[in-house]
CSV table of C-alpha atoms and ligand atoms in Angstrom, one decimal:
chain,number,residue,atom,x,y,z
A,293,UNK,CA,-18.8,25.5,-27.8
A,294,UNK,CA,-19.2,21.7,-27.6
A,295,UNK,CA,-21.1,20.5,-24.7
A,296,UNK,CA,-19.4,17.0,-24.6
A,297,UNK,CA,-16.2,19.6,-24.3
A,298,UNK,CA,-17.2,20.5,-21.4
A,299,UNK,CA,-19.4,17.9,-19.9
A,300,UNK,CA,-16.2,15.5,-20.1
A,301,UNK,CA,-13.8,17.5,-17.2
A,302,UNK,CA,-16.9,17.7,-15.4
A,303,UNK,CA,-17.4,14.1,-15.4
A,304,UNK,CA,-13.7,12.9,-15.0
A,305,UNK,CA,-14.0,15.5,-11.7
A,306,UNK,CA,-17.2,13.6,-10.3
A,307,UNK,CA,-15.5,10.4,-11.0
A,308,UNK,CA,-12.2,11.0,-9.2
A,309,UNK,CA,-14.5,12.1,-5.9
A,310,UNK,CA,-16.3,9.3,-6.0
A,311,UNK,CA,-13.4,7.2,-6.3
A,312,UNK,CA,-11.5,9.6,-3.0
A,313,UNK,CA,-14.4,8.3,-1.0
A,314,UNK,CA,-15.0,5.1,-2.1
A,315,UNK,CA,-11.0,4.1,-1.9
A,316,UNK,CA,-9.1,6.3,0.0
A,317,UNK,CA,-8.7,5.6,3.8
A,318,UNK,CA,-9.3,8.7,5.2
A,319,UNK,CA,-11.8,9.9,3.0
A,320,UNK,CA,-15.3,10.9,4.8
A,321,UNK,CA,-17.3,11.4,1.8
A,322,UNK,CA,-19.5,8.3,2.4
A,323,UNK,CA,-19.3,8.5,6.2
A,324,UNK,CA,-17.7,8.4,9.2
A,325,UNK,CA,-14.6,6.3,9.6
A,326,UNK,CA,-11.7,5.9,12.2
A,327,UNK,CA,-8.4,6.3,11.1
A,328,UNK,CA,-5.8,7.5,13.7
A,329,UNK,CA,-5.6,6.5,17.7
A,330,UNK,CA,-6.6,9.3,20.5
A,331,UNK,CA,-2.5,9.3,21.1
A,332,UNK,CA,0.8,9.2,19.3
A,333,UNK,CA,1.3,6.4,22.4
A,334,UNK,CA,-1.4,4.2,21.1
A,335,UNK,CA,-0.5,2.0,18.2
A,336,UNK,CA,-3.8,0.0,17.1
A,337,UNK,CA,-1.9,-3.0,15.0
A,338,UNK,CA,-5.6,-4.2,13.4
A,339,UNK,CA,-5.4,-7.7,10.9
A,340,UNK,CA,-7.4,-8.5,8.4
A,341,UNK,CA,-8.6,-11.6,6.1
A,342,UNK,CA,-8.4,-14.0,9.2
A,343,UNK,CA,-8.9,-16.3,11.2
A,344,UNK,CA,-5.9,-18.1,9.4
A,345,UNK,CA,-4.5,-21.7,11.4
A,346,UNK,CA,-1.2,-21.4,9.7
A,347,UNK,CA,-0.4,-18.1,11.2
A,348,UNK,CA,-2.8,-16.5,13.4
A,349,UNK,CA,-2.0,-19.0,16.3
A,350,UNK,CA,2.0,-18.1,16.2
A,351,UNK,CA,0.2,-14.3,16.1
A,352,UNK,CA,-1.0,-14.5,18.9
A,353,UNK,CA,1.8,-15.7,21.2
A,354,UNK,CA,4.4,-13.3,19.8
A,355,UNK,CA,1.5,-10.6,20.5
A,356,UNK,CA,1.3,-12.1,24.2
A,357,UNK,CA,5.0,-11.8,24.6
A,358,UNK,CA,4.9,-8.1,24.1
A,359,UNK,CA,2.0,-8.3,25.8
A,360,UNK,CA,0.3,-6.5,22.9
A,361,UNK,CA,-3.3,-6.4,21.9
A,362,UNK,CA,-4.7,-6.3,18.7
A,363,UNK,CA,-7.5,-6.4,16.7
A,364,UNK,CA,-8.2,-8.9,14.2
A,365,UNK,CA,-11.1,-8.1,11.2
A,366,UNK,CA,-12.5,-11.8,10.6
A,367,UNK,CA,-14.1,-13.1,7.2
A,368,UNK,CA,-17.5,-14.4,8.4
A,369,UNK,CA,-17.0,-17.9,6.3
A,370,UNK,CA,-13.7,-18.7,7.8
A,371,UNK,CA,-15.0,-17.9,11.0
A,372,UNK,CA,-17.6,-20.8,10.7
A,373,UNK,CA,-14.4,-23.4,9.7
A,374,UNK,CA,-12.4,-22.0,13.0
A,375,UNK,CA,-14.6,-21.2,15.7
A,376,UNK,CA,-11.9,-22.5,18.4
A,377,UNK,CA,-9.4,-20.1,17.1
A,378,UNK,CA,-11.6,-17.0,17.0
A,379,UNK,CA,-12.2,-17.7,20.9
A,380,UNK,CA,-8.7,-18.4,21.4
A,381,UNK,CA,-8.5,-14.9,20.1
A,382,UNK,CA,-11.1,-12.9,22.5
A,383,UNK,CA,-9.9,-14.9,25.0
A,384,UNK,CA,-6.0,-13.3,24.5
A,385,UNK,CA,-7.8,-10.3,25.6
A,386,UNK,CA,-8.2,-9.4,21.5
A,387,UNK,CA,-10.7,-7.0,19.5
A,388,UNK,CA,-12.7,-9.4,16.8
A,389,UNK,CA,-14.4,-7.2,14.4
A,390,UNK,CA,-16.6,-7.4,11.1
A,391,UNK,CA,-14.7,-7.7,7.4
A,392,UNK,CA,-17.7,-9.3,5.8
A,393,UNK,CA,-19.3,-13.0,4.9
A,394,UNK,CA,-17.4,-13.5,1.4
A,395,UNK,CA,-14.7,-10.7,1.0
A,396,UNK,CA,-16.4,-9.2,-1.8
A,397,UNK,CA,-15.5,-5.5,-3.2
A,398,UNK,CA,-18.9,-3.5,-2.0
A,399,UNK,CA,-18.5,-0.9,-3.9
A,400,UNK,CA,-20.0,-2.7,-6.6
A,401,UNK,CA,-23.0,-4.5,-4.6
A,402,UNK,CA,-26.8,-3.3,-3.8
A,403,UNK,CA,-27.8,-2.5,-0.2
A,404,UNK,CA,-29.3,-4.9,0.4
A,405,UNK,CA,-26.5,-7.3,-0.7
A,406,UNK,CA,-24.1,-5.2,1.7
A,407,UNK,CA,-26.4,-6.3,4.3
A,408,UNK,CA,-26.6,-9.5,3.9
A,409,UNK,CA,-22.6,-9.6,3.4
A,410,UNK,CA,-22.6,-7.8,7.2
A,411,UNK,CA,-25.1,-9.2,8.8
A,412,UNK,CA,-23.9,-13.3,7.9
A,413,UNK,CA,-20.2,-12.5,9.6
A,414,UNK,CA,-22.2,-10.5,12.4
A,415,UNK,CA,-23.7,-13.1,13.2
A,416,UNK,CA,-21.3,-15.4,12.7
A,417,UNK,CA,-19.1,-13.9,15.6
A,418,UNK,CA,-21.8,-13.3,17.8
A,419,UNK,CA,-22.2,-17.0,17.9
A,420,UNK,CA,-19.0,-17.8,18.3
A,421,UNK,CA,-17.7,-15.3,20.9
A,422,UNK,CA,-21.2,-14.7,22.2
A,423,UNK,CA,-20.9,-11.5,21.9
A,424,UNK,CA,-21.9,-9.0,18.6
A,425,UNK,CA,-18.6,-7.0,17.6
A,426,UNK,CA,-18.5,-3.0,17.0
A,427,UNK,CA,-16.0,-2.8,14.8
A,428,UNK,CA,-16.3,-3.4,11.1
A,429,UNK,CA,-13.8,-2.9,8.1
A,430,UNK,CA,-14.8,-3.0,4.8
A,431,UNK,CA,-12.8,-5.5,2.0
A,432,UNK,CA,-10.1,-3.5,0.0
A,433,UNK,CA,-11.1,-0.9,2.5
A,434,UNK,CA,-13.9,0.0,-0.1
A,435,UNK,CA,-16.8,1.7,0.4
A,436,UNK,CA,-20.4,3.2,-1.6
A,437,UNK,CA,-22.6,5.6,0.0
A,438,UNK,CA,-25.0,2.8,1.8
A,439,UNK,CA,-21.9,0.7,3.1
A,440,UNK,CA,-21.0,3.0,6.3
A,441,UNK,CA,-25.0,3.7,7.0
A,442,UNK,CA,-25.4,-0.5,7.0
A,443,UNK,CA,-22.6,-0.8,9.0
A,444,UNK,CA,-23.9,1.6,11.5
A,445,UNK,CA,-27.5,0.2,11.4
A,446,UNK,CA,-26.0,-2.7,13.3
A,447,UNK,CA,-24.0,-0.7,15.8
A,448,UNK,CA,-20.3,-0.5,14.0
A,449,UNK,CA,-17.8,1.9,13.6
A,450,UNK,CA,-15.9,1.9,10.5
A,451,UNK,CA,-12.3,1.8,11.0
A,452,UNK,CA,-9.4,2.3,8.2
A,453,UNK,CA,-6.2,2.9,8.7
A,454,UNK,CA,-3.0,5.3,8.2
A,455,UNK,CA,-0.7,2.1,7.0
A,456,UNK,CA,-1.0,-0.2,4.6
A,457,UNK,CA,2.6,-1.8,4.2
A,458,UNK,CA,0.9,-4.0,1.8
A,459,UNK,CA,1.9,-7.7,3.3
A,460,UNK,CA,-0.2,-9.5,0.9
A,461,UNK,CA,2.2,-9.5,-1.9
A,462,UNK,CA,4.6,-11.5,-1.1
A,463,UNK,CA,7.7,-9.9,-1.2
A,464,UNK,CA,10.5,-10.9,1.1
A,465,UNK,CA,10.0,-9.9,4.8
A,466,UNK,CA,13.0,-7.4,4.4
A,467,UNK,CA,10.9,-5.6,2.2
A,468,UNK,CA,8.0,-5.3,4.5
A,469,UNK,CA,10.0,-4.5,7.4
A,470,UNK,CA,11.5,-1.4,5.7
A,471,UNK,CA,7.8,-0.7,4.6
A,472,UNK,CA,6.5,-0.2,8.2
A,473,UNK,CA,9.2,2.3,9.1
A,474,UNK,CA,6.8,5.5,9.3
A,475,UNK,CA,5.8,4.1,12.1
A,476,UNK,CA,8.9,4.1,14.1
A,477,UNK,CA,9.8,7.9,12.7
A,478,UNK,CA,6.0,9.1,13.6
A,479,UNK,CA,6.5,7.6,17.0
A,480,UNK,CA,10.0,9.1,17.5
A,481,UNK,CA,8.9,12.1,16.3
A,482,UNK,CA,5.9,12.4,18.3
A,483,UNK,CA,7.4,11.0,21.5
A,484,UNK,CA,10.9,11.8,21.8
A,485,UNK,CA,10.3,15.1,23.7
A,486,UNK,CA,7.3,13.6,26.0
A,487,UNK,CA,5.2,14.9,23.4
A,488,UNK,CA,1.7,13.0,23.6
A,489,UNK,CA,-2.0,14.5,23.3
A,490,UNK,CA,-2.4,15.1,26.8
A,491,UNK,CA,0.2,18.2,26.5
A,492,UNK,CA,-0.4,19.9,23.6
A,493,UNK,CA,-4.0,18.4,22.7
A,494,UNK,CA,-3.3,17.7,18.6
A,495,UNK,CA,-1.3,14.5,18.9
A,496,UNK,CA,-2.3,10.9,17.4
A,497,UNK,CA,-1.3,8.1,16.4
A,498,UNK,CA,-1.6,4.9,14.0
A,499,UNK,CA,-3.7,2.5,12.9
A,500,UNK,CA,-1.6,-0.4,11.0
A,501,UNK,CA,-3.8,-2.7,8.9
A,502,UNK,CA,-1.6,-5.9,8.1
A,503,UNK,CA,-3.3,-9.3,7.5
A,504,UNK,CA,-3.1,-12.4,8.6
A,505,UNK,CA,-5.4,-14.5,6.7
A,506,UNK,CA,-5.7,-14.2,2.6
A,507,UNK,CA,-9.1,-13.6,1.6
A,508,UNK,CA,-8.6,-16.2,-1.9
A,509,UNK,CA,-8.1,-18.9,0.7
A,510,UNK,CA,-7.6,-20.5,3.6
A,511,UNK,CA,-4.5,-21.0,5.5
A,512,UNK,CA,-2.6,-18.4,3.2
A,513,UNK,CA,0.9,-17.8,3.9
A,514,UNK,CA,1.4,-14.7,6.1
A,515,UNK,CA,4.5,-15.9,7.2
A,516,UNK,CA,6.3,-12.2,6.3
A,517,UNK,CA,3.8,-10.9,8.4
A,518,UNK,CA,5.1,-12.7,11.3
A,519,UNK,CA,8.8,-12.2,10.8
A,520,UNK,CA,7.9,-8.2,9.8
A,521,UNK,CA,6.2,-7.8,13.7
A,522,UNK,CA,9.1,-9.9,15.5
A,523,UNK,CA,11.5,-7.5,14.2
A,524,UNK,CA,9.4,-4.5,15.1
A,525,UNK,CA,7.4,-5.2,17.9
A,526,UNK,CA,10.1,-5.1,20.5
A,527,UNK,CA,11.7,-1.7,19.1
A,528,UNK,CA,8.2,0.3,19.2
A,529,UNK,CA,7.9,-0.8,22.8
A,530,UNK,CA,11.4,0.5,23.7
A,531,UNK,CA,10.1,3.9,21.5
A,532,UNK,CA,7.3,4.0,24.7
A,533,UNK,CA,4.5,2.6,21.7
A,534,UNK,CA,1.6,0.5,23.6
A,535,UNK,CA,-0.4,-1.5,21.6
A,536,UNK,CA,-4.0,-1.5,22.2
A,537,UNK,CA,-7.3,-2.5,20.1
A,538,UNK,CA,-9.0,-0.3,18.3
A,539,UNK,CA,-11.5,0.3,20.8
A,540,UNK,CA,-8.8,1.2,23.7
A,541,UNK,CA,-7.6,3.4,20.7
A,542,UNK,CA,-9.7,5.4,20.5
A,543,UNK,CA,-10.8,6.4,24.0
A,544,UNK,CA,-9.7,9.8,25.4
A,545,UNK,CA,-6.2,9.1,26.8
A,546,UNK,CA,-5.9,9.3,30.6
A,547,UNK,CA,-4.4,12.9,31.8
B,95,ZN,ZN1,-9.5,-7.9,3.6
């Protein structure tokens, strides 16, 4: 028998773990992560790529109307162009959490290059807000083994996501509306007979990652984005959704 013969499945096997927990949200392979809210109530809406001036301000006032809160994974270098914006934010009564200094893919970087990518947005928040952030979400939603221990050596959790609609690409906002539908079935599954963790103890809900910066640039259009939430936002609230940060999302809901 050939070794190579059957060295090769062997390898192809160790390659497709490795890519499960580098790539897929709700892998654990290369730690801990947060994907789902304590309760099929709690919708965590999280965004990503920001702060963005062309959108994120408009954001935040259709948030406020629904009196929604959110949480908003920042870019360390766009951070340093819009401090004023990234108070703004906290100030709404917002989550601000960690997505790196650059945007780069860290599966592909050293340790001590993940740290300095962690540590330059950490630090660029805590200057800003005057306070360090807890949350952190890695770029692509990629991770290696030493990306979730880095994180945590600074005090973060790692939160992913159930639902990626996939608002960067542009399509129309038709498109993206009909792509965030699980979470009005998941929620009127879940709810429609009073159903919620606090009766029958196995219930939770979701953690929708849109964006509302683009990584590539600054001031990236994310105007879908906008247009996908004003048509949702008010129909999950008449569902009974409340829309919390991450944090709030994951604390034990009251009995
Ligand atoms: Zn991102």
């Amino acid at each position: 028998m050939d070794l190579l013969l059957l060295a090769v499945p062997g390898a192809l096997t160790t390659v497709g773990i490795i890519a499960y927990g580098a790539a897929h949200p709700r892998a654990q392979l290369f730690g801990q992560t947060i994907c789902r809210t304590s309760s099929p109530r709690k919708l965590a809406i999280t965004f990503d790529d920001g702060p963005n001036p062309a959108i994120t301000p408009k954001l935040l006032d259709l948030l406020d109307r629904y009196n929604a809160k959110a949480t908003f994974f920042l870019i360390g270098r766009y951070v340093r162009e819009c401090p004023e914006l990234v108070r703004e934010t906290v100030a709404r009564g917002h989550a601000v959490g960690n997505h790196t200094e650059t945007h780069p893919n860290l599966f592909w970087l050293t340790p001590t290059q993940v740290r300095i990518e962690l540590r330059l947005c950490h630090d660029a928040i805590s200057n800003v807000v005057g306070a360090a952030p807890n949350w952190f979400r890695p770029p692509f939603g990629l991770r290696n083994p030493w990306v979730i221990p880095a994180a945590r050596e600074l005090g973060y959790r790692t939160a992913m996501w159930t639902l990626i609609p996939g608002d960067w690409h542009g399509k129309p906002a038709e498109w993206l509306i009909s792509r965030m539908q699980p979470i009005t079935q998941h929620a009127a599954r879940s709810l429609a007979n009073g159903h919620n963790s606090s009766v029958d103890g196995s219930g939770t809900g979701d953690v929708l990652c849109l964006h509302d910066g683009a990584h590539r640039q600054l001031n990236g259009d994310r105007s879908r984005t906008l247009v996908a939430l004003e048509h949702w936002l008010p129909r999950w609230r008449d569902l009974g959704l409340e829309f919390v940060t991450i944090g709030e999302a994951v604390s034990t809901p009251a009995p």
